[in-house]
Amino acid sequence: MSKHFKLKRGFNIRLKGAAEAVLEDAPAPKSVALKPTDFPGLTPKLSVKADTPVKAGDALFFDKYNPEILFTSPVSGTVHAVNRGERRKILEIVVEPDGKNQHCEFTKADPSKLSREEIRDQLLKSGLWPFLKQRPYGILAKPSVVPNNIVISAFDSAPLAADFDFLFSKEKSALQTGIDAVKKLTDGKVYLGLSPKQSSGVFASLKNVETNTFEGPHPAGNAGIQISRICPIGKSDIIWTLSPQALVFIGRLFETGKLDLSKTIALTGSEVKAPKYYKTIHGTLLTGLLKGETKNEVNQRIISGNVLTGTKVDTDGYLGYFDQQITVIPEGDEYEFMGWAAPGVDKFSASKAFFSKLFPKKEYVLNANLHGGERAFVLSGQYEKFLPMDILPVHLLKSILVNDIDKMEQLGIYELVEEDLALCEYACTSKIKVQEILREGINSMIKELG
């Protein structure tokens, strides 16, 4: 039975640079890459080395502790490089496309006629399994586990986020096939979270799901916020989440028997000349996509993802595994004389500290400047305004800092991943690295309790 949830707590950051409903083909990338660093807690083991020829669907690496979980090439071509960091940590496996579009062959079948084991094995062999995330902890789903429920958010409320109805308007068949497949992976329900604007459209017409609507400011579109309302996580509960894009990939796999990781992303931000949507490939090199599209070649921050949870990349970097947008904003490294004393008509603040609060619909150009360093971490009640969950975030973060496992449990760490507290970090007057601390706590919980 569908329910409507109205969330009052949260905050919308009004940035300039939203993508217009214009779709273009991005230039064919010279290379694509998968980054093991996109997966918290993953210990990758290589399946290939430099100069190895691969097809789309061939394994590039796998999870050391769950070797059945493969990470496969989005394209056919040759492994160009395995880039490493400190202590030979694997950062990127880079593949140069050959333009032949050769694919590994997988099973073409109606998921409703397959068993759970057959669907699981197909997702594992094709490399689509890593799109399934497990709550608690926001880590790779374990193939041996049957989750209580699966939750999918059909909209993104983050700043300048892509419009999912525009992205997937022509993907109804693949979305439905994806739903039919993942439904076999749980004995519970598949929940689909919609915004009030999605009462009609591609997502509203999907079957074999229970739909619920979530109204309110960001983070209303976060799967974690939706889980807290429809199927709260206890200590022994397992919930899986995945994105609509993952559903499309899964649907295409079963409909065609091939791994098709072509996708549409939004190029957004105030430093982009004409923000719009681009057809590209999973893990694409950003150089060709950004060339000539930004206002400045220097003093700009390129982010794979959104401004709250995305990752800083260079122009020769690659699109993140789970990212549906690229955001480009000013770096903000110029000195602002007496900036603290200005009335701030053109400045934006979550605390309503500037006169810009008098213009509630105005959009702003924000940069990456933190405007100060880390300060004393005090109880102010500030975080609670931005988290629509029954959790005391400052108390939880302090319990993490002293590594108090029992307190972390009692204060709700099972319900959270980084994106759920990203607004708290944005609004924090103490400049605390909230998301980083939360991940440290999650790692402690995994190490202590498994």
PDB file of C-alpha atoms in Angstrom, residues 56 109 126 176 182 189 251 283 289 314 319 355 361 421 444:
ATOM      1  CA  ALA A  56      32.920  -5.873 -22.439  1.00  0.00           C
ATOM      2  CA  ALA A 109      16.037 -14.806 -20.366  1.00  0.00           C
ATOM      3  CA  SER A 126      28.591 -10.051 -15.621  1.00  0.00           C
ATOM      4  CA  GLN A 176      10.792  -3.321 -15.419  1.00  0.00           C
ATOM      5  CA  VAL A 182      16.053  -8.048  -8.209  1.00  0.00           C
ATOM      6  CA  LYS A 189       9.460  -6.371  -0.824  1.00  0.00           C
ATOM      7  CA  GLY A 251      17.383  -5.136 -17.361  1.00  0.00           C
ATOM      8  CA  GLY A 283      33.751   4.987 -16.130  1.00  0.00           C
ATOM      9  CA  LEU A 289      33.562  15.509 -22.215  1.00  0.00           C
ATOM     10  CA  ASP A 314      41.195  16.290 -12.488  1.00  0.00           C
ATOM     11  CA  LEU A 319      33.627   9.177 -13.811  1.00  0.00           C
ATOM     12  CA  PHE A 355      20.940  39.115   3.566  1.00  0.00           C
ATOM     13  CA  LYS A 361      14.244  31.546  -4.861  1.00  0.00           C
ATOM     14  CA  LEU A 421      25.122  13.251   7.072  1.00  0.00           C
ATOM     15  CA  SER A 444      35.193  -0.015  13.493  1.00  0.00           C
TER      16      SER A 444
END
